[in-house]
C-alpha positions as semicolon CSV with decimal commas, in nm:
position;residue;x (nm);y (nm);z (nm)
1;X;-3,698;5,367;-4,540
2;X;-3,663;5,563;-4,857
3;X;-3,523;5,240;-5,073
4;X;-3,526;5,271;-5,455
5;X;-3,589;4,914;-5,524
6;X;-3,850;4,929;-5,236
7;X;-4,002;5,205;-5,440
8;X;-4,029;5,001;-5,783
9;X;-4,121;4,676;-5,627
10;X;-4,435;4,902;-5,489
11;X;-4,522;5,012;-5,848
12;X;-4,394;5,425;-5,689
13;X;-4,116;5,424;-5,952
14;X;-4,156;5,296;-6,334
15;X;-3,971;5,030;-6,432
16;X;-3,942;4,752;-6,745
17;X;-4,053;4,468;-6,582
18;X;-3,928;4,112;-6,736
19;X;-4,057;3,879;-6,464
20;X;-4,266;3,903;-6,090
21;X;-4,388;3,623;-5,871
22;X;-4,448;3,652;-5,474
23;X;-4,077;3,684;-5,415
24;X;-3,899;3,840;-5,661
25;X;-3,898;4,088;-5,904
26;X;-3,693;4,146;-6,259
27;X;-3,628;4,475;-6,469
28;X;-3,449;4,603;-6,796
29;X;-3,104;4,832;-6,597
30;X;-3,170;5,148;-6,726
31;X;-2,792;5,199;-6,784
32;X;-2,706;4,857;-6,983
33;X;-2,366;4,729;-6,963
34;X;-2,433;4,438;-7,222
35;X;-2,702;4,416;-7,437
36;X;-2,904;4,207;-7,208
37;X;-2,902;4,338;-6,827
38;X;-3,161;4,273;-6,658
39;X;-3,171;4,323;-6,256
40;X;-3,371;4,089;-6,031
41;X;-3,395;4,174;-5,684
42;X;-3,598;4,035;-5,393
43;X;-3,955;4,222;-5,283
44;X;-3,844;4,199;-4,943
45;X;-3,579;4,477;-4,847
46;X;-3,247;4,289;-4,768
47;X;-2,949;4,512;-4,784
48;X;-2,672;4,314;-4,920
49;X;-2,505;3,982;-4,998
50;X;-2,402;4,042;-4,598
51;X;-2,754;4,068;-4,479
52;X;-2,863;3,689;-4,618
53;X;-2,955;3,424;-4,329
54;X;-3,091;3,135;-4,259
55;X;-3,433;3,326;-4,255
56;X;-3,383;3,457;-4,558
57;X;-3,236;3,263;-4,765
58;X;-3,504;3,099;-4,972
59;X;-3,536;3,447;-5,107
60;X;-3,221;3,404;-5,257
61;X;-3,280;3,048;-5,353
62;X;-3,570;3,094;-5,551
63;X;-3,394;3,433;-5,744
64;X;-3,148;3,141;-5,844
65;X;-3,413;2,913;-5,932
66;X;-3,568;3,276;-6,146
67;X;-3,233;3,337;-6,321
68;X;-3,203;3,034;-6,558
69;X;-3,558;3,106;-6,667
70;X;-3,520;3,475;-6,725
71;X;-3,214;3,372;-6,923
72;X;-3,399;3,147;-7,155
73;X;-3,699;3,422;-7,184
74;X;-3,418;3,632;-7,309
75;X;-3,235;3,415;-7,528
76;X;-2,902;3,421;-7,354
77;X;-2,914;3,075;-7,184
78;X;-2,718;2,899;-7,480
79;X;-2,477;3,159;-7,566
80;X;-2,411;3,200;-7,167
81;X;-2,433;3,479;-6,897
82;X;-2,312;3,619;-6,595
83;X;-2,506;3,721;-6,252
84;X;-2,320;3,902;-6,032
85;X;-2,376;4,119;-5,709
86;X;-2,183;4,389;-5,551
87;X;-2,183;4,448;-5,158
88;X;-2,082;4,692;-4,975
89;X;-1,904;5,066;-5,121
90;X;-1,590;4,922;-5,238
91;X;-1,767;4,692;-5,468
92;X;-1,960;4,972;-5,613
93;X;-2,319;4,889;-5,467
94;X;-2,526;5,192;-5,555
95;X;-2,839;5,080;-5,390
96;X;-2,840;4,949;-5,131
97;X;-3,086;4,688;-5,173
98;X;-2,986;4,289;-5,297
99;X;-2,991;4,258;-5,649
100;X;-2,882;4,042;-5,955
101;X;-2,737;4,157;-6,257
102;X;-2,800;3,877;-6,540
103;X;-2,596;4,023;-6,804
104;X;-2,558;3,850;-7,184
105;X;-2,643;3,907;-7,525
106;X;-2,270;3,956;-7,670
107;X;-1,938;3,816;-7,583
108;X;-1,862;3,950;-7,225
109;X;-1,478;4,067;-7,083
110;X;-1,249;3,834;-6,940
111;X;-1,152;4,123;-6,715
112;X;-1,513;4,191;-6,593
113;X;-1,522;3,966;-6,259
């Protein structure tokens, strides 16, 4: 599998990490849309939002359980932030690997789902 996120988690490709434990992993996007965006992804290769099951899902749960703290670390939980996730080519998923954008720091767009 020639993953990109697959290839960071593994240390192949440099990245700015933020935050690692057993499950997950959390880097600085290298194209920001906000001044905070930070991407955390699980170390285990899951496509999509569409791939998550019942064996999986504790993956997910603890990147939820991650986020709030990542926010803090950043100084964004007060002010607010949004995670989001794209699936799938319509939605704009460029790789194609699950992953979290936490993105704060300023006063985000009403028109930005």
């Amino acid at each position: 599998m020639d993953c990109l996120f697959c290839s960071i988690v593994a240390g192949k490709i440099p990245s700015s990490r933020v935050y690692e434990d057993d499950v997950c992993y959390a880097f600085r996007d290298i194209h920001p849309q906000a001044p905070v965006h930070i991407l955390v992804i699980p170390k285990e290769h899951i496509c999509c939002a569409n791939a998550v099951t019942s064996e999986n899902s504790a993956t997910v749960a603890k990147i939820f359980e991650v986020i709030p703290v990542i926010a803090a670390e950043q100084g964004i939980d007060k002010s607010g932030y949004r995670v989001l996730t794209n699936c799938g080519d319509d939605a704009c998923q460029t790789v194609k690997h699950l992953h979290f954008h936490i993105l704060g720091g300023r006063k985000l767009s009403e028109e930005m789902a």
